[in-house]
mmCIF file of C-alpha atoms in Angstrom:
data_model
loop_
_atom_site.group_PDB
_atom_site.id
_atom_site.type_symbol
_atom_site.label_atom_id
_atom_site.label_comp_id
_atom_site.label_asym_id
_atom_site.label_seq_id
_atom_site.Cartn_x
_atom_site.Cartn_y
_atom_site.Cartn_z
ATOM 1 C CA HIS W 1 0.131 0.019 0.119
ATOM 2 C CA LEU W 2 2.424 2.666 1.157
ATOM 3 C CA GLN W 3 4.933 1.798 -1.705
ATOM 4 C CA GLY W 4 2.005 1.980 -3.991
ATOM 5 C CA LEU W 5 1.349 5.566 -3.067
ATOM 6 C CA GLN W 6 5.151 6.445 -3.247
ATOM 7 C CA ARG W 7 5.563 5.026 -6.888
ATOM 8 C CA ALA W 8 2.421 7.598 -7.383
ATOM 9 C CA GLY W 9 4.412 10.304 -6.119
ATOM 10 C CA VAL W 10 3.173 10.887 -2.499
ATOM 11 C CA GLU W 11 5.456 11.293 0.304
ATOM 12 C CA VAL W 12 4.811 9.063 3.166
ATOM 13 C CA ARG W 13 5.568 8.828 6.937
ATOM 14 C CA VAL W 14 3.824 6.393 9.556
ATOM 15 C CA ILE W 15 2.989 6.503 12.909
ATOM 16 C CA ALA W 16 2.181 3.155 14.440
ATOM 17 C CA PRO W 17 1.799 1.495 17.983
ATOM 18 C CA HIS W 18 4.809 -0.661 19.096
ATOM 19 C CA ASP W 19 4.850 -3.835 19.672
ATOM 20 C CA ALA W 20 7.370 -6.069 21.450
ATOM 21 C CA GLY W 21 10.578 -6.447 19.649
ATOM 22 C CA LEU W 22 9.926 -4.012 17.224
ATOM 23 C CA PRO W 23 12.605 -0.877 16.936
ATOM 24 C CA LEU W 24 10.603 2.187 17.791
ATOM 25 C CA GLU W 25 11.911 4.228 14.412
ATOM 26 C CA HIS W 26 12.959 1.834 11.189
ATOM 27 C CA GLU W 27 12.133 2.006 7.515
ATOM 28 C CA VAL W 28 9.749 0.025 5.328
ATOM 29 C CA GLY W 29 10.498 -0.670 2.022
ATOM 30 C CA GLY W 30 11.800 3.064 2.001
ATOM 31 C CA VAL W 31 9.086 4.283 4.145
ATOM 32 C CA ALA W 32 9.749 5.970 7.500
ATOM 33 C CA VAL W 33 7.899 4.518 10.483
ATOM 34 C CA ARG W 34 7.511 5.609 13.914
ATOM 35 C CA ARG W 35 6.842 3.370 16.598
ATOM 36 C CA VAL W 36 4.680 4.647 19.405
ATOM 37 C CA ARG W 37 4.827 3.319 23.011
ATOM 38 C CA TYR W 38 2.150 2.771 25.170
ATOM 39 C CA GLY W 39 3.283 0.590 27.913
ATOM 40 C CA ARG W 40 5.656 -1.980 28.949
ATOM 41 C CA ASP W 41 6.113 -4.990 26.047
ATOM 42 C CA ARG W 42 3.587 -7.197 28.017
ATOM 43 C CA HIS W 43 1.251 -4.779 27.738
ATOM 44 C CA GLU W 44 1.418 -3.749 24.613
ATOM 45 C CA THR W 45 -1.055 -6.102 22.861
ATOM 46 C CA ILE W 46 -3.838 -4.061 21.367
ATOM 47 C CA ALA W 47 -2.290 -3.910 17.946
ATOM 48 C CA TYR W 48 -1.478 -6.602 15.208
ATOM 49 C CA ARG W 49 -3.013 -9.650 16.840
ATOM 50 C CA GLY W 50 -7.211 -8.775 15.260
ATOM 51 C CA GLU W 51 -8.332 -8.899 18.703
ATOM 52 C CA MET W 52 -8.911 -5.201 19.716
ATOM 53 C CA HIS W 53 -12.555 -5.522 19.549
ATOM 54 C CA GLN W 54 -12.514 -8.171 22.488
ATOM 55 C CA LEU W 55 -9.429 -6.871 24.438
ATOM 56 C CA VAL W 56 -11.426 -3.636 24.778
ATOM 57 C CA ARG W 57 -14.244 -5.304 26.420
ATOM 58 C CA SER W 58 -12.183 -6.114 29.859
ATOM 59 C CA PRO W 59 -11.302 -3.367 32.329
ATOM 60 C CA ALA W 60 -7.457 -3.929 31.658
ATOM 61 C CA GLY W 61 -7.640 -3.640 27.969
ATOM 62 C CA ALA W 62 -9.860 -0.376 27.677
ATOM 63 C CA TRP W 63 -7.146 1.101 29.834
ATOM 64 C CA ARG W 64 -4.655 -0.037 27.570
ATOM 65 C CA ALA W 65 -6.663 1.264 24.649
ATOM 66 C CA LEU W 66 -6.961 4.321 26.075
ATOM 67 C CA ARG W 67 -3.136 4.540 26.642
ATOM 68 C CA LEU W 68 -2.622 3.598 22.861
ATOM 69 C CA VAL W 69 -5.066 6.697 21.797
ATOM 70 C CA THR W 70 -3.355 9.318 23.900
ATOM 71 C CA ALA W 71 0.128 7.809 22.733
ATOM 72 C CA LEU W 72 -0.960 8.224 18.899
ATOM 73 C CA ALA W 73 -2.176 11.304 19.379
ATOM 74 C CA ARG W 74 0.682 13.178 21.015
ATOM 75 C CA ALA W 75 3.043 11.474 18.533
ATOM 76 C CA THR W 76 0.451 12.898 15.493
ATOM 77 C CA ARG W 77 0.415 15.980 17.097
ATOM 78 C CA GLN W 78 4.079 16.123 17.418
ATOM 79 C CA GLU W 79 4.859 15.339 13.569
ATOM 80 C CA LEU W 80 1.569 17.789 12.252
ATOM 81 C CA ASP W 81 3.941 20.759 13.753
ATOM 82 C CA ARG W 82 7.190 19.106 12.773
ATOM 83 C CA TRP W 83 6.525 17.984 9.030
ATOM 84 C CA GLY W 84 3.014 19.814 7.980
ATOM 85 C CA PRO W 85 1.840 17.476 5.817
ATOM 86 C CA ASP W 86 -1.047 18.179 3.279
ATOM 87 C CA VAL W 87 -3.214 15.599 4.328
ATOM 88 C CA LEU W 88 -3.607 13.155 7.291
ATOM 89 C CA ASP W 89 -4.606 9.604 5.982
ATOM 90 C CA VAL W 90 -5.911 7.458 9.697
ATOM 91 C CA HIS W 91 -6.578 3.879 9.675
ATOM 92 C CA TRP W 92 -9.090 2.445 11.865
ATOM 93 C CA LEU W 93 -12.145 4.270 13.794
ATOM 94 C CA VAL W 94 -10.275 3.046 16.911
ATOM 95 C CA PRO W 95 -7.784 4.345 17.988
ATOM 96 C CA GLY W 96 -6.628 6.076 14.807
ATOM 97 C CA GLY W 97 -9.868 8.204 14.251
ATOM 98 C CA ILE W 98 -10.161 9.020 17.941
ATOM 99 C CA ALA W 99 -6.087 9.942 17.965
ATOM 100 C CA ALA W 100 -6.622 12.167 15.236
ATOM 101 C CA ARG W 101 -9.391 14.053 16.932
ATOM 102 C CA LEU W 102 -7.577 14.299 19.888
ATOM 103 C CA ALA W 103 -4.373 15.523 18.224
ATOM 104 C CA ALA W 104 -6.336 18.111 16.766
ATOM 105 C CA LEU W 105 -7.542 19.811 20.410
ATOM 106 C CA PRO W 106 -4.273 22.131 20.970
ATOM 107 C CA ASP W 107 -5.514 23.954 17.732
ATOM 108 C CA PRO W 108 -8.996 23.627 17.042
ATOM 109 C CA HIS W 109 -8.553 25.401 13.579
ATOM 110 C CA LEU W 110 -6.007 22.515 12.559
ATOM 111 C CA ARG W 111 -6.077 23.068 8.633
ATOM 112 C CA VAL W 112 -4.829 19.384 7.819
ATOM 113 C CA PRO W 113 -7.572 17.629 6.290
ATOM 114 C CA VAL W 114 -8.156 14.122 7.577
ATOM 115 C CA GLN W 115 -9.057 10.925 5.808
ATOM 116 C CA LEU W 116 -10.277 8.012 7.854
ATOM 117 C CA ASP W 117 -10.032 4.745 6.285
ATOM 118 C CA VAL W 118 -12.030 2.115 7.893
ATOM 119 C CA HIS W 119 -11.077 -1.685 8.277
ATOM 120 C CA GLY W 120 -14.150 -3.812 9.195
ATOM 121 C CA THR W 121 -13.547 -5.026 13.148
ATOM 122 C CA ASP W 122 -13.565 -1.429 14.116
ATOM 123 C CA VAL W 123 -16.934 -0.520 12.427
ATOM 124 C CA ALA W 124 -18.285 -4.028 14.208
ATOM 125 C CA LEU W 125 -16.432 -2.785 17.745
ATOM 126 C CA VAL W 126 -18.684 0.456 17.653
ATOM 127 C CA GLY W 127 -21.910 -1.055 16.274
ATOM 128 C CA GLY W 128 -23.676 -2.158 19.665
ATOM 129 C CA GLY W 129 -24.302 0.933 20.684
ATOM 130 C CA GLY W 130 -23.493 2.851 23.862
ATOM 131 C CA LEU W 131 -20.323 4.312 24.448
ATOM 132 C CA ALA W 132 -18.686 2.584 21.540
ATOM 133 C CA GLU W 133 -21.254 3.960 19.125
ATOM 134 C CA PHE W 134 -20.490 7.494 20.388
ATOM 135 C CA VAL W 135 -16.616 7.159 20.035
ATOM 136 C CA GLY W 136 -17.423 6.020 16.276
ATOM 137 C CA ARG W 137 -19.676 8.569 15.540
ATOM 138 C CA ARG W 138 -17.102 11.108 16.942
ATOM 139 C CA ALA W 139 -14.286 9.576 14.967
ATOM 140 C CA VAL W 140 -16.100 9.929 11.632
ATOM 141 C CA ALA W 141 -17.401 13.214 12.658
ATOM 142 C CA GLY W 142 -13.944 14.895 12.446
ATOM 143 C CA ALA W 143 -12.961 13.483 9.094
ATOM 144 C CA ASP W 144 -13.168 15.182 5.876
ATOM 145 C CA ALA W 145 -13.215 12.003 4.112
ATOM 146 C CA VAL W 146 -13.906 8.155 4.924
ATOM 147 C CA ALA W 147 -13.152 5.454 2.891
ATOM 148 C CA ALA W 148 -13.958 1.824 3.364
ATOM 149 C CA MET W 149 -11.981 -1.535 2.419
ATOM 150 C CA SER W 150 -14.989 -3.124 0.787
ATOM 151 C CA PHE W 151 -18.077 -2.079 -1.058
ATOM 152 C CA PRO W 152 -19.845 -4.300 1.735
ATOM 153 C CA LEU W 153 -18.137 -2.674 4.398
ATOM 154 C CA ALA W 154 -19.383 1.010 3.094
ATOM 155 C CA GLU W 155 -22.788 -0.573 3.445
ATOM 156 C CA GLU W 156 -22.165 -1.475 6.693
ATOM 157 C CA LEU W 157 -20.717 1.912 7.847
ATOM 158 C CA VAL W 158 -23.917 3.722 6.762
ATOM 159 C CA ARG W 159 -26.179 1.188 8.635
ATOM 160 C CA VAL W 160 -23.744 1.487 12.200
ATOM 161 C CA LEU W 161 -23.037 5.165 12.071
ATOM 162 C CA GLY W 162 -25.204 6.669 9.164
ATOM 163 C CA ARG W 163 -22.091 7.710 7.190
ATOM 164 C CA SER W 164 -21.552 7.108 3.853
ATOM 165 C CA ALA W 165 -18.219 6.167 2.303
ATOM 166 C CA ASP W 166 -16.392 8.853 0.049
ATOM 167 C CA ALA W 167 -14.375 5.896 -1.607
ATOM 168 C CA VAL W 168 -13.541 2.234 -1.355
ATOM 169 C CA LEU W 169 -9.826 1.606 -1.532
ATOM 170 C CA PRO W 170 -8.789 -2.090 -0.411
ATOM 171 C CA MET W 171 -5.393 -2.702 0.920
ATOM 172 C CA PRO W 172 -3.019 -4.448 -1.611
ATOM 173 C CA GLY W 173 -1.424 -7.885 -0.741
ATOM 174 C CA ALA W 174 2.333 -8.137 -1.592
ATOM 175 C CA PRO W 175 3.229 -7.884 -5.373
ATOM 176 C CA ALA W 176 3.058 -11.869 -6.647
ATOM 177 C CA PRO W 177 6.384 -13.613 -7.646
ATOM 178 C CA PRO W 178 6.160 -15.175 -11.178
ATOM 179 C CA ALA W 179 3.530 -18.005 -10.819
ATOM 180 C CA THR W 180 4.495 -21.590 -10.310
ATOM 181 C CA GLU W 181 3.155 -24.521 -11.271
ATOM 182 C CA ARG W 182 0.240 -25.765 -8.953
ATOM 183 C CA PRO W 183 1.379 -29.153 -6.887
ATOM 184 C CA LEU W 184 -2.022 -31.015 -6.922
ATOM 185 C CA ASP W 185 -0.883 -32.857 -3.699
ATOM 186 C CA GLY W 186 0.002 -30.276 -1.539
ATOM 187 C CA PRO W 187 -2.097 -29.400 1.841
ATOM 188 C CA VAL W 188 -4.823 -27.290 2.105
ATOM 189 C CA LEU W 189 -3.892 -23.593 3.377
ATOM 190 C CA ALA W 190 -5.342 -21.501 5.187
ATOM 191 C CA ILE W 191 -3.519 -17.928 6.804
ATOM 192 C CA GLY W 192 -4.953 -15.779 9.591
ATOM 193 C CA ARG W 193 -5.141 -15.077 13.259
ATOM 194 C CA LEU W 194 -6.061 -17.712 15.281
ATOM 195 C CA VAL W 195 -9.346 -16.629 16.529
ATOM 196 C CA PRO W 196 -12.971 -17.762 16.165
ATOM 197 C CA GLU W 197 -14.304 -15.256 13.391
ATOM 198 C CA LYS W 198 -11.321 -16.450 10.990
ATOM 199 C CA GLY W 199 -13.491 -19.652 10.722
ATOM 200 C CA HIS W 200 -10.581 -22.064 11.208
ATOM 201 C CA ALA W 201 -12.635 -24.696 13.122
ATOM 202 C CA ASP W 202 -15.115 -24.934 10.165
ATOM 203 C CA LEU W 203 -12.243 -25.722 7.829
ATOM 204 C CA VAL W 204 -10.914 -28.398 10.528
ATOM 205 C CA ASP W 205 -14.373 -30.061 10.024
ATOM 206 C CA ALA W 206 -14.647 -29.863 6.568
ATOM 207 C CA VAL W 207 -11.420 -31.450 5.816
ATOM 208 C CA GLY W 208 -12.298 -33.899 8.444
ATOM 209 C CA PHE W 209 -15.531 -34.933 6.358
ATOM 210 C CA LEU W 210 -13.228 -35.193 3.511
ATOM 211 C CA ARG W 211 -11.109 -37.698 4.889
ATOM 212 C CA ALA W 212 -13.761 -39.977 6.252
ATOM 213 C CA GLY W 213 -14.719 -40.339 2.804
ATOM 214 C CA GLY W 214 -10.964 -41.224 1.643
ATOM 215 C CA ARG W 215 -9.547 -38.005 0.686
ATOM 216 C CA ASP W 216 -6.001 -38.187 1.788
ATOM 217 C CA LEU W 217 -5.679 -34.422 2.790
ATOM 218 C CA ARG W 218 -3.198 -32.299 5.262
ATOM 219 C CA LEU W 219 -4.188 -28.809 6.532
ATOM 220 C CA VAL W 220 -2.029 -25.791 7.088
ATOM 221 C CA VAL W 221 -2.937 -22.915 9.063
ATOM 222 C CA VAL W 222 -0.589 -20.177 9.153
ATOM 223 C CA GLY W 223 -1.204 -17.841 12.241
ATOM 224 C CA ASP W 224 -1.342 -17.752 15.895
ATOM 225 C CA GLY W 225 -3.634 -17.037 18.611
ATOM 226 C CA PRO W 226 -5.860 -17.721 21.208
ATOM 227 C CA GLU W 227 -7.514 -21.169 19.549
ATOM 228 C CA ARG W 228 -4.332 -22.836 18.866
ATOM 229 C CA ASP W 229 -4.721 -25.364 21.287
ATOM 230 C CA ARG W 230 -8.650 -25.863 20.623
ATOM 231 C CA LEU W 231 -7.698 -26.151 17.072
ATOM 232 C CA THR W 232 -5.293 -28.814 17.559
ATOM 233 C CA GLU W 233 -7.726 -31.061 20.289
ATOM 234 C CA ARG W 234 -10.182 -30.598 17.162
ATOM 235 C CA ALA W 235 -7.820 -31.625 14.520
ATOM 236 C CA ALA W 236 -7.139 -34.532 16.634
ATOM 237 C CA ASP W 237 -10.583 -35.845 17.118
ATOM 238 C CA ALA W 238 -11.291 -35.563 13.533
ATOM 239 C CA GLU W 239 -8.026 -37.455 12.616
ATOM 240 C CA VAL W 240 -6.766 -34.312 10.406
ATOM 241 C CA PRO W 241 -2.811 -34.116 9.658
ATOM 242 C CA LEU W 242 -2.890 -30.139 11.016
ATOM 243 C CA THR W 243 0.057 -27.980 10.765
ATOM 244 C CA LEU W 244 -0.036 -24.998 12.535
ATOM 245 C CA PRO W 245 3.468 -22.995 11.882
ATOM 246 C CA GLY W 246 2.602 -19.930 13.580
ATOM 247 C CA ALA W 247 2.757 -16.390 12.535
ATOM 248 C CA ARG W 248 5.071 -15.655 9.687
ATOM 249 C CA SER W 249 6.923 -13.262 7.470
ATOM 250 C CA PRO W 250 5.788 -12.222 3.854
ATOM 251 C CA GLN W 251 8.913 -13.729 2.519
ATOM 252 C CA ASP W 252 7.729 -16.973 4.496
ATOM 253 C CA LEU W 253 4.082 -16.536 3.379
ATOM 254 C CA GLU W 254 5.454 -17.102 -0.059
ATOM 255 C CA ALA W 255 6.652 -20.729 0.570
ATOM 256 C CA HIS W 256 3.266 -22.148 2.232
ATOM 257 C CA TYR W 257 1.348 -20.380 -1.061
ATOM 258 C CA ARG W 258 3.633 -22.295 -3.548
ATOM 259 C CA ASP W 259 3.153 -25.254 -1.895
ATOM 260 C CA ALA W 260 -0.567 -25.006 -1.648
ATOM 261 C CA THR W 261 -2.807 -27.124 -3.829
ATOM 262 C CA ILE W 262 -6.235 -24.865 -2.107
ATOM 263 C CA VAL W 263 -5.899 -21.954 -0.520
ATOM 264 C CA VAL W 264 -9.540 -21.693 1.778
ATOM 265 C CA VAL W 265 -10.681 -18.263 3.506
ATOM 266 C CA PRO W 266 -13.597 -19.646 5.936
ATOM 267 C CA SER W 267 -14.097 -15.982 7.803
ATOM 268 C CA HIS W 268 -17.166 -15.408 9.293
ATOM 269 C CA ARG W 269 -16.750 -11.757 8.709
ATOM 270 C CA GLU W 270 -14.027 -9.875 6.343
ATOM 271 C CA GLY W 271 -13.436 -6.295 5.784
ATOM 272 C CA PHE W 272 -11.538 -7.022 2.517
ATOM 273 C CA GLY W 273 -9.864 -10.849 1.903
ATOM 274 C CA LEU W 274 -6.360 -9.837 1.425
ATOM 275 C CA VAL W 275 -5.457 -13.814 1.522
ATOM 276 C CA ALA W 276 -7.858 -14.341 -1.272
ATOM 277 C CA ALA W 277 -6.361 -11.664 -3.467
ATOM 278 C CA GLU W 278 -2.779 -12.676 -2.849
ATOM 279 C CA ALA W 279 -3.610 -16.599 -3.570
ATOM 280 C CA LEU W 280 -5.158 -15.648 -6.634
ATOM 281 C CA ALA W 281 -2.075 -13.540 -7.563
ATOM 282 C CA ARG W 282 -0.268 -16.442 -6.855
ATOM 283 C CA ARG W 283 -2.236 -18.601 -9.472
ATOM 284 C CA ARG W 284 -4.053 -20.849 -6.432
ATOM 285 C CA PRO W 285 -7.871 -21.797 -6.350
ATOM 286 C CA VAL W 286 -9.602 -20.184 -3.554
ATOM 287 C CA VAL W 287 -12.492 -21.288 -1.647
ATOM 288 C CA ALA W 288 -13.768 -18.398 0.271
ATOM 289 C CA ALA W 289 -16.525 -17.531 2.653
ATOM 290 C CA ALA W 290 -18.994 -15.254 1.253
ATOM 291 C CA THR W 291 -18.622 -12.609 3.748
ATOM 292 C CA GLY W 292 -17.868 -8.689 3.274
ATOM 293 C CA GLY W 293 -15.284 -7.806 1.123
ATOM 294 C CA LEU W 294 -14.296 -11.182 -0.307
ATOM 295 C CA ARG W 295 -17.516 -11.111 -1.880
ATOM 296 C CA GLU W 296 -15.801 -8.917 -4.464
ATOM 297 C CA ILE W 297 -12.673 -11.187 -5.027
ATOM 298 C CA VAL W 298 -14.340 -14.719 -5.025
ATOM 299 C CA ASP W 299 -17.519 -15.511 -6.963
ATOM 300 C CA ALA W 300 -18.517 -18.781 -9.400
ATOM 301 C CA THR W 301 -16.188 -16.892 -11.718
ATOM 302 C CA THR W 302 -13.023 -17.051 -9.859
ATOM 303 C CA GLY W 303 -13.296 -19.221 -7.399
ATOM 304 C CA TRP W 304 -15.407 -20.906 -5.222
ATOM 305 C CA PRO W 305 -17.706 -18.846 -2.862
ATOM 306 C CA VAL W 306 -19.616 -21.023 0.359
ATOM 307 C CA PRO W 307 -22.145 -19.518 3.027
ATOM 308 C CA PRO W 308 -19.949 -18.636 6.225
ATOM 309 C CA ALA W 309 -19.991 -21.015 9.219
ATOM 310 C CA ASP W 310 -20.843 -24.270 7.116
ATOM 311 C CA PRO W 311 -17.842 -26.709 7.025
ATOM 312 C CA PRO W 312 -20.112 -29.193 4.449
ATOM 313 C CA ALA W 313 -20.102 -26.154 2.031
ATOM 314 C CA LEU W 314 -16.034 -25.776 2.588
ATOM 315 C CA ALA W 315 -16.245 -29.706 1.908
ATOM 316 C CA GLY W 316 -18.033 -29.703 -1.142
ATOM 317 C CA ALA W 317 -16.117 -26.670 -2.593
ATOM 318 C CA ILE W 318 -12.656 -28.212 -2.032
ATOM 319 C CA ALA W 319 -13.854 -31.572 -3.661
ATOM 320 C CA GLU W 320 -14.980 -29.943 -6.561
ATOM 321 C CA ILE W 321 -11.353 -28.283 -7.398
ATOM 322 C CA LEU W 322 -9.901 -31.498 -6.417
ATOM 323 C CA ASP W 323 -11.805 -33.475 -8.815
ATOM 324 C CA ASP W 324 -11.856 -30.722 -11.808
ATOM 325 C CA PRO W 325 -8.318 -29.232 -12.019
ATOM 326 C CA ALA W 326 -8.868 -27.771 -15.568
ATOM 327 C CA GLU W 327 -12.164 -25.748 -14.221
ATOM 328 C CA ALA W 328 -9.959 -24.732 -10.949
ATOM 329 C CA ASP W 329 -7.222 -23.715 -13.370
ATOM 330 C CA ARG W 330 -9.425 -21.816 -15.551
ATOM 331 C CA ARG W 331 -11.459 -19.508 -12.334
ATOM 332 C CA THR W 332 -8.225 -19.225 -11.003
ATOM 333 C CA LEU W 333 -6.765 -17.645 -14.053
ATOM 334 C CA ALA W 334 -9.993 -15.251 -14.156
ATOM 335 C CA GLY W 335 -9.474 -14.514 -10.629
ATOM 336 C CA ALA W 336 -5.700 -13.545 -11.215
ATOM 337 C CA ARG W 337 -6.615 -11.424 -13.899
ATOM 338 C CA ARG W 338 -9.205 -9.499 -11.878
ATOM 339 C CA VAL W 339 -6.942 -9.004 -8.861
ATOM 340 C CA GLU W 340 -4.375 -7.450 -11.145
ATOM 341 C CA GLU W 341 -6.929 -5.040 -12.779
ATOM 342 C CA ARG W 342 -8.614 -4.059 -9.187
ATOM 343 C CA TRP W 343 -6.076 -4.304 -6.566
ATOM 344 C CA SER W 344 -2.805 -4.571 -7.117
ATOM 345 C CA PRO W 345 -0.348 -2.415 -5.523
ATOM 346 C CA ASP W 346 0.075 0.192 -8.373
ATOM 347 C CA ALA W 347 -3.293 0.002 -9.020
ATOM 348 C CA LEU W 348 -4.581 0.863 -5.563
ATOM 349 C CA GLY W 349 -1.693 3.245 -4.926
ATOM 350 C CA ARG W 350 -2.823 5.402 -7.494
ATOM 351 C CA ARG W 351 -6.478 5.275 -6.812
ATOM 352 C CA ALA W 352 -5.620 5.541 -3.232
ATOM 353 C CA ALA W 353 -2.928 8.784 -4.489
ATOM 354 C CA ALA W 354 -6.279 10.187 -6.211
ATOM 355 C CA GLN W 355 -8.163 10.025 -3.217
ATOM 356 C CA LEU W 356 -6.057 11.868 -0.656
ATOM 357 C CA ALA W 357 -5.425 14.573 -3.302
ATOM 358 C CA ALA W 358 -9.414 14.917 -3.389
ATOM 359 C CA THR W 359 -9.690 15.001 0.777
ATOM 360 C CA ALA W 360 -6.912 17.544 0.764
ATOM 361 C CA ALA W 361 -8.691 19.514 -1.822
ATOM 362 C CA ARG W 362 -11.611 19.298 0.230
ATOM 363 C CA ARG W 363 -10.377 21.524 3.251
ATOM 364 C CA ARG W 364 -8.935 24.178 0.947
ATOM 365 C CA ARG W 365 -12.049 25.044 -0.855
#
């Protein structure tokens, strides 16, 4: 995403939460990144784990989230004063949207326009009414423009907060390497945090059904999280050979994509569906739950969409791919072309740069 913006002519600097083991200042692909501390290493657990919407429901989690918001606001104010950017591109309603509002408090007439990018989990977090919804409405009220990761998420934003998105701007995946021949005896692959909403338990059950019917399948789930032990036990009960290699770097993920016969995205909810886009770009057939932004990526012409939380449907789609490799290759090629046209880093970089320019111009009128 950031490299695509840079190639479109945008100078970028990033403020992000710190996490254990990460440097405070570094560069990622030529982009300067400043990471903000909000506690000791063992307490910096709000970001990067896909569990913020659950963690903030406890008193300790809410306190850490508050510390993160105030730390981000302070760092944002410092960078605004020091750098004077043309536009502030803020990701996530919480903590980013609220941090941006707080950063403007010392100067209510702050002239830096704000674009707020919502991802999915943040909209779900504020959709329960009460204080969370109030916070979400304050965040969008402080934005000059709002961008959603997908069209379904844009619809949810209207339903939850009454705000229409000004643009739909997914996050692109890493550029795909040259396509490799798909192995027909590789594992079924899933990638994502080991949390209930990712639906990995449904996939374990689906592979179990297929193995009970005589299919010799293996399952690899790349990621980490609180569901690890539960998935291990479930796989043992279903006699499913399951490998859980933990979280992996983007470079390591390439090997998993290369070795996979099929990639499955069984999520119960997704803002966009980055894994599906990356898999198709690498010419791997995809089975995906028909939810959120996944519906834009995977349809009956580009893959195998199935209802969320439906192990038999997952099993049926996997079986179809195994039984008809030619059809799998046909749909996968169509999916790869769609991803390249709509969601490649350069294509999205140009769209994002144009939207940021429009946001900046809106405040200057």
